[in-house]
Coordinates of C-alpha atoms in Angstrom, one line a residue:
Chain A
X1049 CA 70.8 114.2 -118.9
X1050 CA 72.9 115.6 -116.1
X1051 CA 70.8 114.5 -113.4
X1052 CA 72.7 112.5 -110.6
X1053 CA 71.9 108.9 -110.8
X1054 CA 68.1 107.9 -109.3
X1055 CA 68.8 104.8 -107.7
X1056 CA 69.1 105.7 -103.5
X1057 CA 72.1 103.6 -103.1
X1058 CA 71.4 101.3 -100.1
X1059 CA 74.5 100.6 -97.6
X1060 CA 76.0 97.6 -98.8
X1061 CA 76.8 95.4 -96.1
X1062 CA 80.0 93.5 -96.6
X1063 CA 79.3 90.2 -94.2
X1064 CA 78.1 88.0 -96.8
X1065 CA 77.1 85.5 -94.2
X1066 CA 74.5 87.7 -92.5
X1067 CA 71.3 86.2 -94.5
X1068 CA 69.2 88.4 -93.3
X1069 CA 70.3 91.5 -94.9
X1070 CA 69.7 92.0 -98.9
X1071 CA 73.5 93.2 -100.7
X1072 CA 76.3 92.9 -102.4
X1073 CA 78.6 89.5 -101.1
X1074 CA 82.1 90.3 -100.0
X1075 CA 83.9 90.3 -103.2
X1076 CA 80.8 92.4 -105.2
X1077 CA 81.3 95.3 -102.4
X1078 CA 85.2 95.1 -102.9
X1079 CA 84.6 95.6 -106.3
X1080 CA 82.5 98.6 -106.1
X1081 CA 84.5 100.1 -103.9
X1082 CA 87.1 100.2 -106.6
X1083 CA 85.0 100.8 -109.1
X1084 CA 83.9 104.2 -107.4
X1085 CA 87.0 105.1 -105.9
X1086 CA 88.6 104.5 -109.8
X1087 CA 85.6 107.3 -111.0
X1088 CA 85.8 109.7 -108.4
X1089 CA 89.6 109.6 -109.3
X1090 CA 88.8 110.3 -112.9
X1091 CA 86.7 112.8 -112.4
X1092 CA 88.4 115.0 -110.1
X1093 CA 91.4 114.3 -113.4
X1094 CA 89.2 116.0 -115.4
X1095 CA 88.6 118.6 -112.6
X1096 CA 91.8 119.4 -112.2
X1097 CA 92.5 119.9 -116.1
X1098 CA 89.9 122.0 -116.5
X1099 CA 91.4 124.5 -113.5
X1100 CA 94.7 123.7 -115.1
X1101 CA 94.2 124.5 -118.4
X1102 CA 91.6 127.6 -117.9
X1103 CA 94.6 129.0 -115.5
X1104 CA 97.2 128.4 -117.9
X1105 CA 94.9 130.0 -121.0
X1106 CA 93.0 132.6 -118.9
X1107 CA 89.8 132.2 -120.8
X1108 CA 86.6 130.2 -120.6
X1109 CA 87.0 129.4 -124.2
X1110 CA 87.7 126.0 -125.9
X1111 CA 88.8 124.5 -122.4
X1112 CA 86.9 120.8 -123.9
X1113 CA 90.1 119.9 -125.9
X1114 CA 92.2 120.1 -122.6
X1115 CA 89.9 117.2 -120.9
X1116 CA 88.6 115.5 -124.0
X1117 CA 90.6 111.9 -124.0
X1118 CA 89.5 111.7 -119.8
X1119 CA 86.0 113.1 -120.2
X1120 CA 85.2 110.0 -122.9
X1121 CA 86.7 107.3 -121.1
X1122 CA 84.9 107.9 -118.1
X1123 CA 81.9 108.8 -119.2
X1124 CA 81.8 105.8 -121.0
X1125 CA 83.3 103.6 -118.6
X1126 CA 79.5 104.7 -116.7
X1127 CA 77.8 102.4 -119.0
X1128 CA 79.5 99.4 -116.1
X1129 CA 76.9 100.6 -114.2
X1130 CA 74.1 99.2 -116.4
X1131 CA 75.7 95.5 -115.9
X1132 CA 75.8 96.4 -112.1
X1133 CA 72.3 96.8 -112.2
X1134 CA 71.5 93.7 -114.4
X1135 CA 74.0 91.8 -112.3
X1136 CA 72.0 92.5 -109.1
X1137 CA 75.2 94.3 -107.5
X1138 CA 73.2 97.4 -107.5
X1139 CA 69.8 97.8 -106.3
X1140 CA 68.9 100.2 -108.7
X1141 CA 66.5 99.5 -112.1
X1142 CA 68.4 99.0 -115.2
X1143 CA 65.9 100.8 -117.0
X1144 CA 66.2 103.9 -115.5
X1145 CA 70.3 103.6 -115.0
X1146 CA 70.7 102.2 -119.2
X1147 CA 68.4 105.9 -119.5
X1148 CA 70.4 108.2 -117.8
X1149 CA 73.8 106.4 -118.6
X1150 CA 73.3 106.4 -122.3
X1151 CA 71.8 110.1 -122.7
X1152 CA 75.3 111.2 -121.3
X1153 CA 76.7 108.8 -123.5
X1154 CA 74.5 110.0 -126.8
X1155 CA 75.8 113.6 -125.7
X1156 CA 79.6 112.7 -125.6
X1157 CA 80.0 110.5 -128.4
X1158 CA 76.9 111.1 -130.9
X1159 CA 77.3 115.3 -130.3
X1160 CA 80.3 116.7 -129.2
X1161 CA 82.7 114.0 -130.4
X1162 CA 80.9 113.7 -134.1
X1163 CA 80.1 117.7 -134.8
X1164 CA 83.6 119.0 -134.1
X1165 CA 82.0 122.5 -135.3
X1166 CA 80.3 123.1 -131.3
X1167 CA 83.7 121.5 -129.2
X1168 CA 84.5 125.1 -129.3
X1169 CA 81.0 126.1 -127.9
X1170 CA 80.8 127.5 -124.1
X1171 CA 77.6 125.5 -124.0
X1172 CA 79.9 122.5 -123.5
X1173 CA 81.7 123.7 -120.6
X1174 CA 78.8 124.2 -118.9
X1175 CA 77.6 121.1 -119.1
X1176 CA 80.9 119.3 -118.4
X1177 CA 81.1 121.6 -115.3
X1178 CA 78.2 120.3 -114.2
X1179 CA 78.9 116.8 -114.8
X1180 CA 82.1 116.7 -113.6
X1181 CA 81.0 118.4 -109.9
X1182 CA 78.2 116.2 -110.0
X1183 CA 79.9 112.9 -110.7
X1184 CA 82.7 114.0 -108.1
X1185 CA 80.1 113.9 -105.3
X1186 CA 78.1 111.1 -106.4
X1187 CA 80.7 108.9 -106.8
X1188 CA 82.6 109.4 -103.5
X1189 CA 78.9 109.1 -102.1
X1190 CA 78.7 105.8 -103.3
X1191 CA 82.1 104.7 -102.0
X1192 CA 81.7 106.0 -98.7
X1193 CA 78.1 104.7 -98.1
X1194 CA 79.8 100.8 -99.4
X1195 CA 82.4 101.5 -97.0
X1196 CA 79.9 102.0 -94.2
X1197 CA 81.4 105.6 -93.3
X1198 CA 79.6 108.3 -95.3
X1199 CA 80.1 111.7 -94.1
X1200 CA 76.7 114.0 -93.3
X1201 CA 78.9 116.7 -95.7
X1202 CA 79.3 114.4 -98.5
X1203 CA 75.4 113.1 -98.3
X1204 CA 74.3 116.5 -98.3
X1205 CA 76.1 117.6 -101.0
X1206 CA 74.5 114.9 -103.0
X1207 CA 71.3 115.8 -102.2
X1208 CA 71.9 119.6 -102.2
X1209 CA 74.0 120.7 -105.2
X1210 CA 71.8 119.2 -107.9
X1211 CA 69.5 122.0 -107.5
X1212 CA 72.0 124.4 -109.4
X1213 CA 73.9 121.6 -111.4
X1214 CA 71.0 119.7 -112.4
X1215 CA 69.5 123.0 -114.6
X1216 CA 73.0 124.3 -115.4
X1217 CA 73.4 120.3 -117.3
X1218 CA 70.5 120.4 -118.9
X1219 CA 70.9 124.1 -120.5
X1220 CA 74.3 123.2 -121.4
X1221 CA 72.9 119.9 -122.7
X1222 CA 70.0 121.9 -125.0
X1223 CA 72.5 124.7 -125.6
X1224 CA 74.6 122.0 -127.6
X1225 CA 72.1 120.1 -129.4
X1226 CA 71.1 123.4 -130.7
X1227 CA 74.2 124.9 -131.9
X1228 CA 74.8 121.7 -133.3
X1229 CA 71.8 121.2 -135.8
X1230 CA 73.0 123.1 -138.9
X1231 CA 75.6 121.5 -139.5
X1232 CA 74.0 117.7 -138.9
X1233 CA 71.6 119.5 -141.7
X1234 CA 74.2 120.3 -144.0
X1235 CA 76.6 117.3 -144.1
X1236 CA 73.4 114.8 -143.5
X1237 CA 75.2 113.0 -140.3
X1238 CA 74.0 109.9 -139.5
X1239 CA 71.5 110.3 -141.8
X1240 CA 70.1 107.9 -144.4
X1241 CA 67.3 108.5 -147.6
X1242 CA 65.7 106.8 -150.2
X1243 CA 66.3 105.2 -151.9
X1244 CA 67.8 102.3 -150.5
X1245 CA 67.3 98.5 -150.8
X1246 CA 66.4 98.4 -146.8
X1247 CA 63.3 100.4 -147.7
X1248 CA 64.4 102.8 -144.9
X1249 CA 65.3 106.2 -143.9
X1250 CA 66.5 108.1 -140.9
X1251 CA 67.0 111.9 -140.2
X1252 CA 69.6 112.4 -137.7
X1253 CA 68.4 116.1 -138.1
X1254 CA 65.0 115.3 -136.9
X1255 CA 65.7 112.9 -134.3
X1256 CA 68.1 115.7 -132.4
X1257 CA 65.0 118.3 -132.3
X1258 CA 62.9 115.3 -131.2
X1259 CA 65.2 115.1 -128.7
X1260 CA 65.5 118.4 -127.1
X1261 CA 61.4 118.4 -127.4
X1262 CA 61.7 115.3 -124.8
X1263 CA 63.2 116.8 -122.2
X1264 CA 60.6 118.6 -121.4
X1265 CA 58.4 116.0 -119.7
X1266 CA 61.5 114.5 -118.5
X1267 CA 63.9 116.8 -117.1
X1268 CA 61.0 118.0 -114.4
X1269 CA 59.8 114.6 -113.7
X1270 CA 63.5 113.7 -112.8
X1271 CA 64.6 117.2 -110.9
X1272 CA 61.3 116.7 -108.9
X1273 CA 62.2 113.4 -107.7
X1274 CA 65.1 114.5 -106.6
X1275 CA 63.3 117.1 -104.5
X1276 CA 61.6 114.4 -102.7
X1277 CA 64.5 112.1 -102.8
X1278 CA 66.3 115.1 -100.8
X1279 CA 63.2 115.5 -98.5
X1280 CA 63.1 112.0 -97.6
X1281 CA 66.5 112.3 -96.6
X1282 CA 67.8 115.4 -95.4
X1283 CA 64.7 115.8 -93.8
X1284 CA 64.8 113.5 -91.0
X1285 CA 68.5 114.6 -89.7
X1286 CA 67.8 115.5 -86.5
X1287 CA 66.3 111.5 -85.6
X1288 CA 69.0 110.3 -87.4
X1289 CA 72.0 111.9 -85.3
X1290 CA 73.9 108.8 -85.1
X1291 CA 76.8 108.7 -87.7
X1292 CA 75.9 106.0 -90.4
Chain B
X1345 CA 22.2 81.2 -94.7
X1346 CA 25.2 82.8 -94.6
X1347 CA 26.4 86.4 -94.4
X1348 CA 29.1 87.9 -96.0
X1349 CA 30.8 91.3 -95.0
X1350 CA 33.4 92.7 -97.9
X1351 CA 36.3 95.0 -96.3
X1352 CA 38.7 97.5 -97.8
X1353 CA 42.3 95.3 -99.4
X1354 CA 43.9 98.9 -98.1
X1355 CA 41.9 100.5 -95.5
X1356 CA 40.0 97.4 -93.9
X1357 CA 36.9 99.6 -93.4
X1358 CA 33.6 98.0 -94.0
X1359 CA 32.3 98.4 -97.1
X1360 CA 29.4 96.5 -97.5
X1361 CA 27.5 93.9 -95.5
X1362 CA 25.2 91.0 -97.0
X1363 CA 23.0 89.2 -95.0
X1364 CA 21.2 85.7 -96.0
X1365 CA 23.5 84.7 -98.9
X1366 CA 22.9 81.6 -99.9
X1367 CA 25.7 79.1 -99.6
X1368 CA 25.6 77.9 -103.1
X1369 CA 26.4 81.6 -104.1
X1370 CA 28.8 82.0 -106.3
X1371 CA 31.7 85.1 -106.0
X1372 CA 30.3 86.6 -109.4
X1373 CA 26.7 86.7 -107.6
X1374 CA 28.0 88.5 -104.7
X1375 CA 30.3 90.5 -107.0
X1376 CA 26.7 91.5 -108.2
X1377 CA 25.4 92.5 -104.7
X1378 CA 28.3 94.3 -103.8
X1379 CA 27.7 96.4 -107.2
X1380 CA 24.0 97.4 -106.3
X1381 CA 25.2 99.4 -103.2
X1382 CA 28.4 100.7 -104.7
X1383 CA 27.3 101.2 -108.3
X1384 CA 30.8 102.8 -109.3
X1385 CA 32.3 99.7 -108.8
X1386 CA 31.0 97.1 -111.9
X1387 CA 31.9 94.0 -111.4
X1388 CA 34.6 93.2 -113.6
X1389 CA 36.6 96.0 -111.5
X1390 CA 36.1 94.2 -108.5
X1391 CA 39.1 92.0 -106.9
X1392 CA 37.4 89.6 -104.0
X1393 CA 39.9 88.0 -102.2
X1394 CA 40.1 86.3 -98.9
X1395 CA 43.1 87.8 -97.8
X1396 CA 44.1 91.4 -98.4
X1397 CA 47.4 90.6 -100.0
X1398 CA 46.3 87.3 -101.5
X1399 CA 45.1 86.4 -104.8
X1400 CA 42.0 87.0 -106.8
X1401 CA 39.4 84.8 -105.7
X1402 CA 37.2 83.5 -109.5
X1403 CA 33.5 84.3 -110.2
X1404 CA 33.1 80.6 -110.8
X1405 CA 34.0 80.0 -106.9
X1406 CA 31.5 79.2 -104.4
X1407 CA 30.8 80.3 -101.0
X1408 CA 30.1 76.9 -98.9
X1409 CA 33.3 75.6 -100.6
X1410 CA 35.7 78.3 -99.8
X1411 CA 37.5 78.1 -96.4
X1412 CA 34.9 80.4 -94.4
X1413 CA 32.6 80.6 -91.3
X1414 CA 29.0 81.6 -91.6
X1415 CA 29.9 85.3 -92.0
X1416 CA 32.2 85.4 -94.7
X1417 CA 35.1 87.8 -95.0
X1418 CA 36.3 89.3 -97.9
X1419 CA 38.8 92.1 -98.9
X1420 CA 38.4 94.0 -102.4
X1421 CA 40.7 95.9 -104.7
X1422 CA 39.7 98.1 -107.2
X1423 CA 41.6 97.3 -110.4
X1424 CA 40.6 100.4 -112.2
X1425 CA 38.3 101.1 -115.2
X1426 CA 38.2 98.5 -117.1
X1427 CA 37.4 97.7 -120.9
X1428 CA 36.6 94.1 -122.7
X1429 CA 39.1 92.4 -124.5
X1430 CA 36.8 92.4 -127.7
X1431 CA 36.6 96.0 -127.7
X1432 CA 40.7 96.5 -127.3
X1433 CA 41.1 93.6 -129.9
X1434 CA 38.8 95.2 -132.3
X1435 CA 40.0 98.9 -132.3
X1436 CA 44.2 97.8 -131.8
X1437 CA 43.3 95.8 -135.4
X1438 CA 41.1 98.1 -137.1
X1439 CA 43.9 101.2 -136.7
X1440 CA 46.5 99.1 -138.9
X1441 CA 43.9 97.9 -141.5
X1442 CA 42.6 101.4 -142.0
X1443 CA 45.8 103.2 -141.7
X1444 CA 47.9 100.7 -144.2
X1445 CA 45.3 101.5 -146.7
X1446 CA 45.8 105.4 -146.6
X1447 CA 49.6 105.0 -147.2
X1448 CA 48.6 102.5 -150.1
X1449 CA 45.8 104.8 -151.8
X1450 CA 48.9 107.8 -150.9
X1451 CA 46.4 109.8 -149.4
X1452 CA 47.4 113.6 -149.4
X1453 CA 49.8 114.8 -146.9
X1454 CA 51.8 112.2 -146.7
X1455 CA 53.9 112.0 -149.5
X1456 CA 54.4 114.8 -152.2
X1457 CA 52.1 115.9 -153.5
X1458 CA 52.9 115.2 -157.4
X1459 CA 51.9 111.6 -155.9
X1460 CA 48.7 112.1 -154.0
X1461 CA 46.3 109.2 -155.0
X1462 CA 48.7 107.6 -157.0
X1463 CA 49.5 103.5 -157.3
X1464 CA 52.9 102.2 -157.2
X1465 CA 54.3 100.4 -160.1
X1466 CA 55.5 97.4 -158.5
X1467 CA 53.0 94.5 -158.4
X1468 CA 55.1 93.7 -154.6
X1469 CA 53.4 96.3 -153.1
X1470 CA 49.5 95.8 -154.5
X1471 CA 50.7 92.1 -153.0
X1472 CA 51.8 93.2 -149.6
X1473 CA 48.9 95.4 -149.4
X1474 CA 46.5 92.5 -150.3
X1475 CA 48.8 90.6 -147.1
X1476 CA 48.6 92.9 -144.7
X1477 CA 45.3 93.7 -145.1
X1478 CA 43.9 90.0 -144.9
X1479 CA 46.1 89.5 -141.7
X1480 CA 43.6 91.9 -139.7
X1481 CA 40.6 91.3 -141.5
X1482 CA 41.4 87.6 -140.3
X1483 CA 42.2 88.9 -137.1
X1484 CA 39.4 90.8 -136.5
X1485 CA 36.4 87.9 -137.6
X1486 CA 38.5 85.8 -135.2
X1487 CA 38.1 88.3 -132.5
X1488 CA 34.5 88.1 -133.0
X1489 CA 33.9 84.6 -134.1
X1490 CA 36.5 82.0 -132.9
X1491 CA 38.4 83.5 -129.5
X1492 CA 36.8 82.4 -126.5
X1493 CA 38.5 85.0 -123.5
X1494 CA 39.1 83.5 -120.2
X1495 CA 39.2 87.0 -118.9
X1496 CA 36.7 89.5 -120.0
X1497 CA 38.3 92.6 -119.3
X1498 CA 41.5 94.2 -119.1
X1499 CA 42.9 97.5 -117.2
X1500 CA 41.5 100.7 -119.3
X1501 CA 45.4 102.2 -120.1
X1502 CA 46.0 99.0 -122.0
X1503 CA 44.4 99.9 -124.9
X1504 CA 46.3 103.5 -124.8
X1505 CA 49.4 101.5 -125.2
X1506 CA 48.1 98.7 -127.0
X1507 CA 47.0 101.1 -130.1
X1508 CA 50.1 103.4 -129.9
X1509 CA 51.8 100.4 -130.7
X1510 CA 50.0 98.5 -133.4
X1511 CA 48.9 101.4 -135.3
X1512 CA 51.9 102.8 -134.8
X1513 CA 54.2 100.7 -136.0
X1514 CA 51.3 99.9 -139.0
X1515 CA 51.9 103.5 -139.9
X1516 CA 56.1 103.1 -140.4
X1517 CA 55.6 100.1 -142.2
X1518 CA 53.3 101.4 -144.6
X1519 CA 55.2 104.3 -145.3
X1520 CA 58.2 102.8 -147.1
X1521 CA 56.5 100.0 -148.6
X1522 CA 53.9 102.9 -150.2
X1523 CA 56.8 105.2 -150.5
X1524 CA 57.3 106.6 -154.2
X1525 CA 60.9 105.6 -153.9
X1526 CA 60.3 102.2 -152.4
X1527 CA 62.8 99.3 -153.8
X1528 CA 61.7 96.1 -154.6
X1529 CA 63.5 93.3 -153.5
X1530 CA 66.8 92.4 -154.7
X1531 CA 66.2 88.5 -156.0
X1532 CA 62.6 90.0 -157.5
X1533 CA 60.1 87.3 -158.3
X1534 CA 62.0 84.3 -156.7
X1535 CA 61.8 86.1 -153.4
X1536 CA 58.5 87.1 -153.2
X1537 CA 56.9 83.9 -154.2
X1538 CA 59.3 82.4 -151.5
X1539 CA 57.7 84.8 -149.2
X1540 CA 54.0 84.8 -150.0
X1541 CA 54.3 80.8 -149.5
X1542 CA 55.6 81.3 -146.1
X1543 CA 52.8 84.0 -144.9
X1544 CA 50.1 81.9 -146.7
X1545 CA 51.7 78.7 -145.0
X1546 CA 51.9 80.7 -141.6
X1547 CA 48.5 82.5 -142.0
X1548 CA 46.5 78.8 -142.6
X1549 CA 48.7 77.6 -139.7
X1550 CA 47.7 80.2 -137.4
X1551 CA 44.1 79.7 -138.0
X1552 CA 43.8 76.1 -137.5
X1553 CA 45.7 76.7 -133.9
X1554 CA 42.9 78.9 -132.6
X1555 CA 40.0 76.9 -134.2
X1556 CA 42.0 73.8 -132.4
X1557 CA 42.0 76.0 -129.2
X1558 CA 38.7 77.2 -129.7
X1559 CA 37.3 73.7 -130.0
X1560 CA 39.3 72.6 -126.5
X1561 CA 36.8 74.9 -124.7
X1562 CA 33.7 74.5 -124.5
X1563 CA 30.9 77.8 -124.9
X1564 CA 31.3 80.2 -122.4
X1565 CA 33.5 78.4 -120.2
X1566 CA 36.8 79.3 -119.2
X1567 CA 38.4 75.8 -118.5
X1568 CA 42.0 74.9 -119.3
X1569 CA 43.1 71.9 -121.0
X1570 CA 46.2 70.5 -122.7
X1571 CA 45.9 71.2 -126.4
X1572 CA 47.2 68.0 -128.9
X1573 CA 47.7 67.5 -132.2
X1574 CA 44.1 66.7 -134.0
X1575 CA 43.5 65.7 -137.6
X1576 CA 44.9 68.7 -139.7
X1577 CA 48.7 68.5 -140.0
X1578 CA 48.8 72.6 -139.1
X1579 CA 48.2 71.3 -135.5
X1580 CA 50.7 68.4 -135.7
X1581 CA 53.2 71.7 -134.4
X1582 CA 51.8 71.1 -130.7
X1583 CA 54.0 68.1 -130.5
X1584 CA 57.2 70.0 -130.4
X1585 CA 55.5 73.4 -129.2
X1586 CA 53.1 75.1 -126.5
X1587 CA 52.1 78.1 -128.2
X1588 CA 52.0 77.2 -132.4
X1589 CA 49.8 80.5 -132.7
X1590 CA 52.6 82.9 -131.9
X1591 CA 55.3 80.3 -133.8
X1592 CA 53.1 80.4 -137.1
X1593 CA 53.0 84.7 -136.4
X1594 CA 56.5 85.1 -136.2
X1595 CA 56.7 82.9 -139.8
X1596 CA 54.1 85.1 -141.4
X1597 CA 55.6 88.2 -140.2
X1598 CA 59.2 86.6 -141.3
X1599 CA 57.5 86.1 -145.1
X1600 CA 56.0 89.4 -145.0
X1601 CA 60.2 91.3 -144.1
X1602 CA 60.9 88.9 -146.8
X1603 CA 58.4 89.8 -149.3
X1604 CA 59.1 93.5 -148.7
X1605 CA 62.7 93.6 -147.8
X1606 CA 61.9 96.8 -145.2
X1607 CA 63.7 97.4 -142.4
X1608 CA 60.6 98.6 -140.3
X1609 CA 58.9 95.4 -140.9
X1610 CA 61.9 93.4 -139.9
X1611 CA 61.7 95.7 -137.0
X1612 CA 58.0 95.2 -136.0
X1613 CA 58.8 91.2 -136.2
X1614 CA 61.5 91.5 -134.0
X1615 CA 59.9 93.3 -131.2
X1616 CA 56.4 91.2 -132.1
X1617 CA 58.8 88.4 -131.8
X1618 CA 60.4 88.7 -128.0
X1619 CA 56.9 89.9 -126.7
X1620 CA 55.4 86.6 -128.2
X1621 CA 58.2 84.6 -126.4
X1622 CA 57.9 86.4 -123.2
X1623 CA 53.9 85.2 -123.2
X1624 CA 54.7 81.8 -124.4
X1625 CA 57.4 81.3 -122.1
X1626 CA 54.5 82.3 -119.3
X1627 CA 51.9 79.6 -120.4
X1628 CA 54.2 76.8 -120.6
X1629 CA 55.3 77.4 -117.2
X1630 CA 51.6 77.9 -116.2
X1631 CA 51.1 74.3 -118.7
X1632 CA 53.7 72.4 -116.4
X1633 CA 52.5 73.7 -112.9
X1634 CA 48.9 72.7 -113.9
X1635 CA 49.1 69.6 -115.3
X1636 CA 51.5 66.6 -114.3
X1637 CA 51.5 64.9 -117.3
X1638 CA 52.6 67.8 -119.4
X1639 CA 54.5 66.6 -122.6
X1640 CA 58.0 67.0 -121.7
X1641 CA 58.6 67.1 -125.9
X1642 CA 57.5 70.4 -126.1
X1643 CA 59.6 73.8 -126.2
X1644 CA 57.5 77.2 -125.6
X1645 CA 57.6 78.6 -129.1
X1646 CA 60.7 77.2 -131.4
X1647 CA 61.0 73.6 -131.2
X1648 CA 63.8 72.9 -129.4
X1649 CA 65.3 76.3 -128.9
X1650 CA 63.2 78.3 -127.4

């Protein structure tokens, strides 16, 4: 899903000698300070050629071919994120990052990249829009909090814009899947019947409906802890005056 | 005489107060007493321990020898509604037994209906239904008749997600290998006697480790000892291996994928597989901090590997 990624990131602190605080060493914070510096970069590229090419077309309409090669590879350059979990880099749980990195991951590749029919669809814009404002401030969060320096603009940004982005994702996210089932149905994509001699069968079909029915435990569970998250935050500004 | 006063893990506040327990008391006694004046609370949701974050203290322990004064502290956690291991054992195994057996008599609504209460024509399936079905018939007598359960209860969900899974993935299985369309296996006959000697093999093998287990504790005790190889070469496993139950139920469900060449059932032994490891991995460690002389031979579940 769109949602902005769970984990609080913690202030890495870049002394690796001080024992006393948990973290990234030296070298891990160096790294992940180029690591989110490289994907706020990519995705203010695929900002930019979305302005770009909307200006130069003057329509809303088929703008995904004009930031197609960009959106892939750092979308799927996320999935790094899982290993910095794993790794212990990042104190978020893998579970919940491999979750939300591979649903954006299932969108890109296994339905707008394999059903060419719905790349024309608006329903992809919206929810590249919202991923790409979204990943924009989350990544430069991330970066500026390892860096020691994060701006009260940029940490309220995080915790504010979801509120719009987050259901703007998800309808664009639903919107696709949708538009996209007929013709999974009629060409039998990714799809396998019997009989076979692995005694096994899969409906591609199915599985898509199966899941657009789960995000509907899911997608409140997740925009509702980001309400608290926000709360838990945001909410104490006025003690916290002093600039991180 | 003692007394003994039993606080709140969380809150601290005093929730019961004892007075004249006897010192030879044990904590399942008092886990008795505390019961009688907060009903809701049956024992076997009870968690006594002397120190609010600390451990568990057993039912076996007794009060004189645990390190406290004439009025004895404790702190108690509720661990939720709970439910015997029997019962969870019982109904997780019934559900695949039962189930299987719809998808083999193709009960309606399941398949077409041109097939409803029809048989398959290959003998491979009658076979793997004759399998599967003596797997949890085994299964359940031993739950009733040769497990001895060193805890008697387990947390209430657990049989939510216990069930979900078993029966669950009985019910995938048992669809393609009941399926109207279901292929045999490609090498036919050679394969599925291959197969059936394996899962007998396994199935004989997994017995004779929990009648060995069964037999290293004693009736209604809970004591832990190091299991060895006795007189029937089934056991002669625990040389190279902690856990031969779960190594013999990874080789039966092996022969079963075998014998049915289905993906689902390769599936189901996979996942059944790196569970099984993650437990055995867990009592070896448990096997080497307990006891000194531990043979250093054995591996937790493949010998040598793993």
């Amino acid at each position: 899903m769109s949602a902005p990624a769970m984990g609080t990131s913690k202030t890495a602190h870049s002394d690796s000698s001080n024992k006393k605080k948990k973290g990234p060493g030296t070298l891990a914070t160096a790294y992940l300070v180029i690591y989110n510096v490289v994907m706020t970069a990519g995705w203010l590229v695929i900002a930019v050629g979305l302005v770009r090419a909307y200006l130069a077309r003057g329509s809303y309409h088929g703008l995904y071919y004009s930031i197609e090669k960009p959106l892939k590879f750092f979308q799927t350059g996320a999935l790094l994120e899982i290993l910095h979990c794993a790794v212990g880099i990042v104190p978020s749980s893998v579970v919940l990052t491999g979750f939300q990195v591979m649903s954006r991951v299932f969108l890109t590749w296994a339905v707008t990249h394999s059903v060419r029919e719905v790349q024309s669809e608006d329903s992809v814009l919206l929810f590249v829009v919202a991923w790409t404002v979204t990943e924009i401030i989350r990544y430069s969060f991330y970066t500026f909090s390892l860096l020691n320096h994060l701006p009260y603009l940029i940490k309220w940004a995080r915790y504010t814009f979801f509120i719009v982005l987050y259901p703007m994702g998800v309808a664009g996210e639903l919107l696709t899947i949708y538009a996209a089932l007929p013709y999974v149905q009629k060409t039998g994509l990714y799809s396998i019947t019997l009989p076979n001699k692995y005694n096994f069968s899969f409906d591609y079909h199915t599985f898509l409906i199966l899941v657009m029915v789960s995000y509907i435990p899911l997608f409140p569970q997740l925009y509702f802890h980001m309400m608290r998250q926000r709360k838990k935050v945001l909410g104490h500004v006025e003690e916290y005056s002093k600039v991180e | 005489m003692g007394h003994v006063e039993i606080l709140d893990a969380k809150t601290k506040d005093k929730l019961c107060f004892l007075d004249k327990v006897e010192p030879n008391a044990t904590i399942g006694e008092i886990k008795s007493m505390f019961h009688k004046s907060h009903p809701q609370w049956y024992p076997a949701r009870q968690s006594i321990r002397l120190d609010p974050k600390g451990k568990s203290l057993k039912d076996e322990d007794v009060l004189q020898h645990l390190p406290v004064g004439t009025t004895a502290t404790f702190y108690f956690r509720d661990l939720g509604a709970q439910i015997s291991w029997v019962t969870v054992f019982l109904t997780e195994y019934a559900g695949p037994l039962l189930i299987y057996l719809m998808f083999y008599f193709r009960v309606p609504f399941i398949y077409a209906p041109k097939y409803d209460f029809t048989t398959s024509k290959h003998w491979v399936v009658h076979l793997a239904c004759m399998c599967h079905s003596f797997h949890y018939v085994k299964r359940l007598l031993e739950t009733l008749f040769v497990h001895r359960f060193s805890h008697g209860t387990m947390p209430l969900r657990n049989i939510f997600k216990n069930c979900t899974y078993y029966w669950g993935f009985a019910a995938w299985m048992a669809y393609y290998i009941n399926h109207p369309l279901y292929t045999p296996p490609i090498y036919g006959e050679q394969q599925i006697r291959l197969a059936l000697i394996v899962f007998l093999f396994c199935q004989i093998g997994n017995f004779s480790i929990h009648i060995a287990l069964r037999n290293l504790r004693p009736p209604g005790s809970k004591t832990r000892k190091i299991p060895y190889p006795t007189k029937n070469p089934f056991t002669w496993i625990f040389l190279l291996v902690s856990c031969p139950n779960y190594t013999y139920e990874l080789g039966s469900w092996l022969g079963f994928t075998l014998m049915t060449q289905c993906l689902p059932v390769a599936a189901f032994t996979l996942v059944g597989f790196i569970q099984m490891t993650v437990w055995a991995k867990g009592k070896h460690r448990s096997y080497l901090k307990e006891f000194r002389d531990y043979p250093t031979l054995r591996s937790p579940i493949l010998p040598f590997i793993l």
